[in-house]
mmCIF file of C-alpha atoms and ligand atoms in Angstrom:
data_model
loop_
_atom_site.group_PDB
_atom_site.id
_atom_site.type_symbol
_atom_site.label_atom_id
_atom_site.label_comp_id
_atom_site.label_asym_id
_atom_site.label_seq_id
_atom_site.Cartn_x
_atom_site.Cartn_y
_atom_site.Cartn_z
ATOM 1 C CA MET A 1 22.864 -33.917 8.948
ATOM 2 C CA ASP A 2 21.111 -30.756 9.976
ATOM 3 C CA ILE A 3 22.404 -27.916 7.820
ATOM 4 C CA LYS A 4 21.478 -24.357 8.816
ATOM 5 C CA LYS A 5 24.550 -22.360 7.861
ATOM 6 C CA VAL A 6 26.275 -22.316 4.489
ATOM 7 C CA MET A 7 29.440 -20.764 3.171
ATOM 8 C CA VAL A 8 29.464 -19.836 -0.518
ATOM 9 C CA ILE A 9 32.937 -19.206 -1.943
ATOM 10 C CA GLY A 10 33.123 -16.807 -4.895
ATOM 11 C CA ALA A 11 30.675 -13.907 -5.135
ATOM 12 C CA GLY A 12 30.655 -13.850 -8.951
ATOM 13 C CA GLN A 13 27.816 -14.785 -11.298
ATOM 14 C CA MET A 14 27.251 -18.249 -9.855
ATOM 15 C CA GLY A 15 28.261 -17.696 -6.232
ATOM 16 C CA SER A 16 25.959 -14.697 -5.825
ATOM 17 C CA GLY A 17 23.063 -16.685 -7.345
ATOM 18 C CA ILE A 18 23.698 -19.701 -5.113
ATOM 19 C CA ALA A 19 24.004 -17.441 -2.070
ATOM 20 C CA GLN A 20 20.719 -15.744 -2.995
ATOM 21 C CA VAL A 21 18.683 -18.946 -3.263
ATOM 22 C CA CYS A 22 20.199 -20.269 -0.016
ATOM 23 C CA ALA A 23 19.358 -17.044 1.866
ATOM 24 C CA GLN A 24 15.850 -17.042 0.379
ATOM 25 C CA ALA A 25 15.366 -20.588 1.669
ATOM 26 C CA GLY A 26 16.264 -19.386 5.192
ATOM 27 C CA TYR A 27 19.907 -20.497 5.452
ATOM 28 C CA ILE A 28 22.474 -18.205 7.073
ATOM 29 C CA VAL A 29 25.000 -17.551 4.313
ATOM 30 C CA TYR A 30 28.651 -16.580 4.662
ATOM 31 C CA LEU A 31 29.430 -15.067 1.250
ATOM 32 C CA ASN A 32 33.177 -15.291 0.673
ATOM 33 C CA ASP A 33 35.481 -13.802 -1.941
ATOM 34 C CA LEU A 34 39.097 -12.703 -2.161
ATOM 35 C CA LYS A 35 38.365 -9.051 -1.430
ATOM 36 C CA GLU A 36 35.654 -7.187 0.475
ATOM 37 C CA GLU A 37 34.767 -5.190 -2.673
ATOM 38 C CA PHE A 38 34.041 -8.444 -4.579
ATOM 39 C CA VAL A 39 31.741 -9.610 -1.769
ATOM 40 C CA GLN A 40 29.955 -6.246 -1.759
ATOM 41 C CA LYS A 41 29.555 -6.394 -5.553
ATOM 42 C CA GLY A 42 27.909 -9.815 -5.211
ATOM 43 C CA LEU A 43 25.636 -8.563 -2.439
ATOM 44 C CA GLY A 44 24.731 -5.566 -4.633
ATOM 45 C CA VAL A 45 23.635 -7.914 -7.430
ATOM 46 C CA ILE A 46 21.548 -9.960 -4.978
ATOM 47 C CA SER A 47 19.921 -6.844 -3.545
ATOM 48 C CA LYS A 48 19.017 -5.645 -7.054
ATOM 49 C CA ASN A 49 17.530 -9.062 -7.922
ATOM 50 C CA LEU A 50 15.412 -9.017 -4.769
ATOM 51 C CA SER A 51 14.251 -5.433 -5.416
ATOM 52 C CA ARG A 52 13.046 -6.571 -8.853
ATOM 53 C CA GLN A 53 10.975 -9.270 -7.141
ATOM 54 C CA VAL A 54 9.471 -6.637 -4.834
ATOM 55 C CA THR A 55 8.586 -4.451 -7.839
ATOM 56 C CA LYS A 56 6.917 -7.421 -9.502
ATOM 57 C CA GLY A 57 4.881 -8.057 -6.339
ATOM 58 C CA ARG A 58 6.465 -11.468 -5.717
ATOM 59 C CA MET A 59 8.028 -10.402 -2.436
ATOM 60 C CA THR A 60 7.398 -7.705 0.180
ATOM 61 C CA GLU A 61 9.981 -5.147 1.271
ATOM 62 C CA GLU A 62 10.042 -6.864 4.709
ATOM 63 C CA GLU A 63 10.734 -10.252 3.130
ATOM 64 C CA LYS A 64 13.572 -8.742 1.102
ATOM 65 C CA ASP A 65 15.116 -7.234 4.261
ATOM 66 C CA LYS A 66 14.780 -10.595 6.022
ATOM 67 C CA VAL A 67 16.646 -12.360 3.166
ATOM 68 C CA LEU A 68 19.395 -9.704 3.176
ATOM 69 C CA SER A 69 19.794 -10.086 6.946
ATOM 70 C CA ASN A 70 20.754 -13.754 6.370
ATOM 71 C CA PHE A 71 24.113 -12.767 4.816
ATOM 72 C CA ILE A 72 27.455 -12.533 6.563
ATOM 73 C CA PRO A 73 30.239 -11.108 4.345
ATOM 74 C CA SER A 74 33.529 -13.014 4.522
ATOM 75 C CA THR A 75 37.048 -12.764 3.124
ATOM 76 C CA ASN A 76 38.505 -15.470 5.351
ATOM 77 C CA LEU A 77 38.065 -19.206 4.741
ATOM 78 C CA GLN A 78 38.400 -19.717 8.492
ATOM 79 C CA ASP A 79 34.757 -18.581 8.733
ATOM 80 C CA SER A 80 33.896 -22.056 7.417
ATOM 81 C CA GLU A 81 34.349 -23.262 11.026
ATOM 82 C CA ASN A 82 30.755 -22.047 11.561
ATOM 83 C CA VAL A 83 28.961 -23.900 8.760
ATOM 84 C CA GLY A 84 27.480 -27.310 7.919
ATOM 85 C CA ILE A 85 28.212 -27.063 4.198
ATOM 86 C CA VAL A 86 30.506 -25.069 1.950
ATOM 87 C CA ILE A 87 29.574 -24.533 -1.702
ATOM 88 C CA GLU A 88 32.592 -23.410 -3.697
ATOM 89 C CA ALA A 89 31.988 -21.325 -6.838
ATOM 90 C CA ALA A 90 35.404 -19.765 -7.488
ATOM 91 C CA VAL A 91 37.059 -19.867 -10.910
ATOM 92 C CA GLU A 92 37.126 -23.079 -12.970
ATOM 93 C CA ASN A 93 40.730 -23.974 -12.270
ATOM 94 C CA MET A 94 41.933 -27.135 -10.516
ATOM 95 C CA GLU A 95 44.872 -25.469 -8.803
ATOM 96 C CA VAL A 96 42.639 -22.776 -7.304
ATOM 97 C CA LYS A 97 39.970 -25.273 -6.217
ATOM 98 C CA SER A 98 42.481 -27.735 -4.715
ATOM 99 C CA LYS A 99 44.060 -24.940 -2.696
ATOM 100 C CA ILE A 100 40.647 -23.791 -1.415
ATOM 101 C CA PHE A 101 39.560 -27.336 -0.469
ATOM 102 C CA LYS A 102 42.850 -28.043 1.295
ATOM 103 C CA GLU A 103 42.373 -24.937 3.401
ATOM 104 C CA LEU A 104 38.685 -25.641 4.055
ATOM 105 C CA ASP A 105 39.624 -29.101 5.282
ATOM 106 C CA GLN A 106 41.627 -27.459 8.063
ATOM 107 C CA TYR A 107 38.915 -25.065 9.201
ATOM 108 C CA ALA A 108 35.474 -26.557 8.492
ATOM 109 C CA PRO A 109 34.052 -28.799 11.254
ATOM 110 C CA ASN A 110 34.578 -32.549 10.750
ATOM 111 C CA HIS A 111 30.919 -33.104 9.919
ATOM 112 C CA ALA A 112 30.828 -30.332 7.280
ATOM 113 C CA ILE A 113 30.183 -31.181 3.627
ATOM 114 C CA LEU A 114 32.472 -29.581 1.042
ATOM 115 C CA ALA A 115 30.665 -29.111 -2.280
ATOM 116 C CA SER A 116 31.935 -27.646 -5.548
ATOM 117 C CA ASN A 117 29.877 -25.930 -8.218
ATOM 118 C CA THR A 118 32.525 -26.878 -10.795
ATOM 119 C CA SER A 119 31.218 -27.122 -14.374
ATOM 120 C CA SER A 120 33.548 -29.887 -15.433
ATOM 121 C CA LEU A 121 36.486 -30.612 -13.130
ATOM 122 C CA PRO A 122 36.773 -34.076 -11.520
ATOM 123 C CA ILE A 123 35.187 -34.117 -8.060
ATOM 124 C CA THR A 124 37.412 -37.067 -7.137
ATOM 125 C CA GLU A 125 40.532 -34.974 -7.776
ATOM 126 C CA ILE A 126 39.169 -31.990 -5.817
ATOM 127 C CA ALA A 127 38.338 -34.416 -2.966
ATOM 128 C CA ALA A 128 41.902 -35.713 -2.979
ATOM 129 C CA ALA A 129 43.062 -32.312 -1.690
ATOM 130 C CA THR A 130 41.219 -33.091 1.573
ATOM 131 C CA LYS A 131 41.313 -35.768 4.262
ATOM 132 C CA ARG A 132 37.528 -36.181 3.997
ATOM 133 C CA PRO A 133 36.882 -37.306 0.387
ATOM 134 C CA GLU A 134 33.660 -39.010 1.540
ATOM 135 C CA LYS A 135 32.273 -35.545 2.356
ATOM 136 C CA VAL A 136 33.201 -33.940 -0.973
ATOM 137 C CA ILE A 137 30.571 -33.723 -3.703
ATOM 138 C CA GLY A 138 29.655 -31.771 -6.836
ATOM 139 C CA MET A 139 26.659 -29.455 -6.641
ATOM 140 C CA HIS A 140 26.384 -28.009 -10.143
ATOM 141 C CA PHE A 141 23.842 -25.193 -10.361
ATOM 142 C CA MET A 142 22.756 -23.708 -13.685
ATOM 143 C CA ASN A 143 22.985 -20.064 -14.721
ATOM 144 C CA PRO A 144 21.036 -17.904 -13.779
ATOM 145 C CA VAL A 145 20.712 -19.748 -10.476
ATOM 146 C CA PRO A 146 17.528 -18.070 -9.156
ATOM 147 C CA VAL A 147 15.694 -19.070 -12.359
ATOM 148 C CA MET A 148 17.044 -22.475 -13.369
ATOM 149 C CA LYS A 149 15.578 -25.550 -11.685
ATOM 150 C CA LEU A 150 18.309 -28.129 -12.230
ATOM 151 C CA VAL A 151 21.147 -29.028 -9.890
ATOM 152 C CA GLU A 152 23.422 -31.802 -11.208
ATOM 153 C CA ILE A 153 24.726 -33.663 -8.165
ATOM 154 C CA ILE A 154 28.019 -35.379 -8.836
ATOM 155 C CA ARG A 155 29.290 -38.241 -6.749
ATOM 156 C CA GLY A 156 33.051 -38.464 -6.444
ATOM 157 C CA LEU A 157 34.608 -41.899 -6.137
ATOM 158 C CA ALA A 158 34.501 -41.763 -2.335
ATOM 159 C CA THR A 159 31.335 -39.651 -1.735
ATOM 160 C CA SER A 160 29.226 -41.341 0.971
ATOM 161 C CA ASP A 161 25.523 -42.118 0.583
ATOM 162 C CA GLU A 162 24.806 -40.030 3.684
ATOM 163 C CA VAL A 163 26.451 -36.971 2.122
ATOM 164 C CA TYR A 164 24.682 -37.539 -1.189
ATOM 165 C CA GLN A 165 21.349 -37.723 0.637
ATOM 166 C CA ALA A 166 22.014 -34.551 2.643
ATOM 167 C CA VAL A 167 22.894 -32.616 -0.524
ATOM 168 C CA GLU A 168 19.851 -33.957 -2.355
ATOM 169 C CA ASP A 169 17.646 -32.864 0.578
ATOM 170 C CA MET A 170 19.253 -29.424 0.649
ATOM 171 C CA THR A 171 18.780 -29.035 -3.118
ATOM 172 C CA LYS A 172 15.061 -29.733 -2.693
ATOM 173 C CA SER A 173 14.901 -27.232 0.174
ATOM 174 C CA LEU A 174 16.111 -24.599 -2.339
ATOM 175 C CA SER A 175 13.137 -25.524 -4.593
ATOM 176 C CA LYS A 176 15.544 -27.049 -7.122
ATOM 177 C CA ILE A 177 15.444 -30.434 -8.808
ATOM 178 C CA PRO A 178 18.434 -32.717 -8.181
ATOM 179 C CA VAL A 179 19.701 -35.126 -10.837
ATOM 180 C CA GLU A 180 22.413 -37.628 -9.909
ATOM 181 C CA VAL A 181 25.367 -38.151 -12.236
ATOM 182 C CA ASN A 182 28.755 -39.824 -11.966
ATOM 183 C CA ASP A 183 32.133 -38.163 -12.047
ATOM 184 C CA PHE A 184 33.289 -37.889 -15.677
ATOM 185 C CA PRO A 185 34.664 -34.763 -17.407
ATOM 186 C CA GLY A 186 31.890 -32.244 -18.027
ATOM 187 C CA PHE A 187 29.379 -34.541 -16.256
ATOM 188 C CA VAL A 188 26.239 -34.685 -18.445
ATOM 189 C CA SER A 189 25.360 -31.004 -18.912
ATOM 190 C CA ASN A 190 28.633 -29.645 -20.215
ATOM 191 C CA ARG A 191 29.701 -32.792 -22.041
ATOM 192 C CA VAL A 192 26.677 -32.275 -24.265
ATOM 193 C CA LEU A 193 26.367 -28.470 -24.240
ATOM 194 C CA MET A 194 29.964 -27.273 -24.549
ATOM 195 C CA PRO A 195 30.939 -29.146 -27.762
ATOM 196 C CA MET A 196 27.856 -27.572 -29.357
ATOM 197 C CA ILE A 197 28.956 -24.085 -28.264
ATOM 198 C CA ASN A 198 32.541 -24.800 -29.396
ATOM 199 C CA GLU A 199 31.232 -25.960 -32.797
ATOM 200 C CA ALA A 200 29.173 -22.767 -33.102
ATOM 201 C CA ILE A 201 32.382 -20.787 -32.485
ATOM 202 C CA TYR A 202 34.129 -22.857 -35.203
ATOM 203 C CA THR A 203 31.333 -22.023 -37.659
ATOM 204 C CA LEU A 204 31.926 -18.323 -36.930
ATOM 205 C CA TYR A 205 35.732 -18.794 -37.132
ATOM 206 C CA GLU A 206 35.464 -20.536 -40.506
ATOM 207 C CA GLY A 207 33.154 -17.843 -41.897
ATOM 208 C CA VAL A 208 30.182 -20.150 -42.382
ATOM 209 C CA ALA A 209 27.825 -17.397 -41.167
ATOM 210 C CA THR A 210 27.678 -14.245 -39.036
ATOM 211 C CA LYS A 211 27.261 -14.528 -35.274
ATOM 212 C CA GLU A 212 23.687 -13.283 -35.551
ATOM 213 C CA ALA A 213 22.888 -15.860 -38.243
ATOM 214 C CA ILE A 214 24.388 -18.729 -36.221
ATOM 215 C CA ASP A 215 22.348 -17.768 -33.158
ATOM 216 C CA GLU A 216 19.196 -17.280 -35.235
ATOM 217 C CA VAL A 217 19.514 -20.724 -36.867
ATOM 218 C CA MET A 218 19.804 -22.442 -33.498
ATOM 219 C CA LYS A 219 17.011 -20.374 -31.932
ATOM 220 C CA LEU A 220 14.444 -20.674 -34.675
ATOM 221 C CA GLY A 221 15.565 -23.989 -36.126
ATOM 222 C CA MET A 222 16.181 -25.969 -32.948
ATOM 223 C CA ASN A 223 13.815 -24.070 -30.670
ATOM 224 C CA HIS A 224 16.610 -23.123 -28.258
ATOM 225 C CA PRO A 225 15.682 -20.163 -26.033
ATOM 226 C CA MET A 226 18.934 -18.397 -26.956
ATOM 227 C CA GLY A 227 21.630 -18.951 -29.578
ATOM 228 C CA PRO A 228 24.895 -20.728 -28.620
ATOM 229 C CA LEU A 229 27.095 -17.631 -28.994
ATOM 230 C CA THR A 230 24.791 -15.567 -26.785
ATOM 231 C CA LEU A 231 24.731 -18.432 -24.298
ATOM 232 C CA ALA A 232 28.554 -18.594 -24.344
ATOM 233 C CA ASP A 233 28.641 -14.855 -23.523
ATOM 234 C CA PHE A 234 26.280 -15.471 -20.605
ATOM 235 C CA ILE A 235 28.297 -18.398 -19.262
ATOM 236 C CA GLY A 236 31.602 -16.500 -19.627
ATOM 237 C CA LEU A 237 34.102 -17.280 -22.387
ATOM 238 C CA ASP A 238 36.868 -18.021 -19.860
ATOM 239 C CA THR A 239 34.615 -20.627 -18.228
ATOM 240 C CA CYS A 240 33.755 -22.096 -21.666
ATOM 241 C CA LEU A 241 37.463 -22.387 -22.483
ATOM 242 C CA TYR A 242 38.280 -24.032 -19.138
ATOM 243 C CA ILE A 243 35.505 -26.567 -19.709
ATOM 244 C CA MET A 244 36.642 -27.398 -23.260
ATOM 245 C CA GLU A 245 40.205 -27.840 -21.976
ATOM 246 C CA THR A 246 38.941 -30.198 -19.271
ATOM 247 C CA LEU A 247 37.006 -32.254 -21.859
ATOM 248 C CA HIS A 248 39.980 -32.267 -24.248
ATOM 249 C CA GLU A 249 42.402 -33.346 -21.539
ATOM 250 C CA GLY A 250 39.976 -35.790 -19.929
ATOM 251 C CA PHE A 251 38.956 -37.682 -23.079
ATOM 252 C CA GLY A 252 42.030 -36.982 -25.235
ATOM 253 C CA ASP A 253 39.851 -36.749 -28.327
ATOM 254 C CA ASP A 254 40.412 -34.027 -30.929
ATOM 255 C CA LYS A 255 36.678 -33.389 -31.179
ATOM 256 C CA TYR A 256 36.966 -31.477 -27.888
ATOM 257 C CA ARG A 257 39.760 -29.135 -29.097
ATOM 258 C CA PRO A 258 38.855 -25.551 -28.072
ATOM 259 C CA CYS A 259 38.336 -23.286 -31.093
ATOM 260 C CA PRO A 260 41.298 -20.867 -31.580
ATOM 261 C CA LEU A 261 38.822 -17.983 -31.765
ATOM 262 C CA LEU A 262 37.624 -18.823 -28.237
ATOM 263 C CA ARG A 263 41.246 -18.717 -26.996
ATOM 264 C CA LYS A 264 41.787 -15.395 -28.764
ATOM 265 C CA TYR A 265 38.740 -13.759 -27.180
ATOM 266 C CA VAL A 266 39.740 -14.937 -23.709
ATOM 267 C CA LYS A 267 43.305 -13.636 -24.225
ATOM 268 C CA ALA A 268 41.819 -10.267 -25.266
ATOM 269 C CA GLY A 269 39.792 -10.159 -22.047
ATOM 270 C CA TRP A 270 36.553 -10.455 -24.008
ATOM 271 C CA LEU A 271 34.904 -12.761 -21.495
ATOM 272 C CA GLY A 272 31.263 -12.166 -22.445
ATOM 273 C CA LYS A 273 28.543 -10.350 -20.571
ATOM 274 C CA LYS A 274 30.505 -10.096 -17.307
ATOM 275 C CA SER A 275 33.329 -8.095 -18.957
ATOM 276 C CA GLY A 276 31.037 -6.046 -21.219
ATOM 277 C CA ARG A 277 32.186 -7.719 -24.431
ATOM 278 C CA GLY A 278 32.294 -11.223 -25.858
ATOM 279 C CA PHE A 279 30.742 -12.193 -29.174
ATOM 280 C CA TYR A 280 28.378 -9.287 -28.539
ATOM 281 C CA ILE A 281 28.799 -5.937 -26.776
ATOM 282 C CA TYR A 282 26.961 -5.271 -23.480
ATOM 283 C CA ASN A 283 26.411 -2.046 -21.583
HETATM 284 P P1 NAI B 1 32.920 -15.471 -12.027
HETATM 285 O O1 NAI B 1 34.202 -15.107 -12.712
HETATM 286 O O2 NAI B 1 31.708 -14.667 -12.253
HETATM 287 O O3 NAI B 1 33.152 -15.496 -10.418
HETATM 288 C C1 NAI B 1 34.205 -16.141 -9.787
HETATM 289 C C2 NAI B 1 34.433 -15.455 -8.441
HETATM 290 O O4 NAI B 1 35.333 -16.251 -7.650
HETATM 291 C C3 NAI B 1 35.059 -14.065 -8.565
HETATM 292 O O5 NAI B 1 34.302 -13.129 -7.819
HETATM 293 C C4 NAI B 1 36.459 -14.252 -7.972
HETATM 294 O O6 NAI B 1 36.964 -13.092 -7.327
HETATM 295 C C5 NAI B 1 36.209 -15.377 -6.983
HETATM 296 N N1 NAI B 1 37.413 -16.114 -6.596
HETATM 297 C C6 NAI B 1 38.432 -16.514 -7.387
HETATM 298 N N2 NAI B 1 39.346 -17.184 -6.640
HETATM 299 C C7 NAI B 1 38.883 -17.214 -5.380
HETATM 300 C C8 NAI B 1 39.380 -17.739 -4.139
HETATM 301 N N3 NAI B 1 40.560 -18.372 -4.079
HETATM 302 N N4 NAI B 1 38.641 -17.580 -3.017
HETATM 303 C C9 NAI B 1 37.439 -16.930 -3.070
HETATM 304 N N5 NAI B 1 36.932 -16.404 -4.207
HETATM 305 C C10 NAI B 1 37.643 -16.543 -5.334
HETATM 306 O O7 NAI B 1 32.701 -17.012 -12.381
HETATM 307 P P2 NAI B 1 31.313 -17.850 -12.359
HETATM 308 O O8 NAI B 1 30.701 -17.810 -13.696
HETATM 309 O O9 NAI B 1 30.534 -17.446 -11.168
HETATM 310 O O10 NAI B 1 31.868 -19.338 -12.166
HETATM 311 C C11 NAI B 1 32.251 -19.837 -10.887
HETATM 312 C C12 NAI B 1 32.276 -21.361 -10.908
HETATM 313 O O11 NAI B 1 30.974 -21.843 -11.264
HETATM 314 C C13 NAI B 1 33.248 -21.980 -11.911
HETATM 315 O O12 NAI B 1 33.786 -23.172 -11.375
HETATM 316 C C14 NAI B 1 32.356 -22.281 -13.105
HETATM 317 O O13 NAI B 1 32.856 -23.300 -13.918
HETATM 318 C C15 NAI B 1 31.086 -22.704 -12.386
HETATM 319 N N6 NAI B 1 29.845 -22.594 -13.169
HETATM 320 C C16 NAI B 1 29.653 -21.527 -14.014
HETATM 321 C C17 NAI B 1 28.475 -21.428 -14.748
HETATM 322 C C18 NAI B 1 28.248 -20.268 -15.655
HETATM 323 O O14 NAI B 1 27.272 -20.296 -16.432
HETATM 324 N N7 NAI B 1 29.048 -19.233 -15.609
HETATM 325 C C19 NAI B 1 27.412 -22.453 -14.645
HETATM 326 C C20 NAI B 1 27.686 -23.473 -13.671
HETATM 327 C C21 NAI B 1 28.878 -23.551 -12.999
#
């Protein structure tokens, strides 16, 4: 499988990061979102990131221009007819993802791999929306994508060895480190991380300590680079809630019940850094 062109769906936090590392590795990238303005916003973020690299002397102006010339903006999933792999990074919602994969199945060439950057949703169920479940796989990047080394690669029930191998090879070509996991709710990363974040929100909700104190305890006491409430703001509180709901539904255990305070913040539109306010306020 010789992959040269990629489509990234969703130009938000994750999609723009994934698109950036693909373009930097020399892939032609169709960056897709619902509206042209969302695509342009994502491209703006990428351009700013690259400019920072130029300022730091890690990249020349010419190299930056070369990377930017690898992008093709897209608002039509039919553009997937040109690519060898699609990496979907739209919202964490099964209905939305199933609809996207069903449509991609119609347009993408038969040999194309359909990957999802889902944080927690079953790859096997996403694959069931297509007639090519053997070519559907999870490719779970970490946030912020240009910085974080890990990509969790999730095999659905039907994912073929050939597809797994191609995705592992591509991950390495992006200078990332692949780790193989099986398809269970939250995979490894979010099954371990998200209950900790949810518990931190419960400690705030129950008045055990202030948000600053909770973050400080986990930073200084556990040597975490950032506190769990700050991390939740970075991930996006809507995404955190979707993941907790997936764990709760998937395992049916009360220990995964999303904290009511998390639900309240999401209802208020306090989604974390991306909306300007979550547990903390951002400019
Ligand atoms: P985000 O809210 O920043 O971006 C989502 C983007 O998808 C938005 O630009 C939205 O307009 C677009 N979108 C929604 N529906 C679409 C559709 N039908 N077609 C095309 N574009 C569509 O969300 P974020 O944080 O980038 O998350 C995206 C995915 O990545 C989710 O599945 C999430 O669980 C996963 N993820 C998130 C991480 C995080 O730290 N935020 C880490 C790893 C995975």
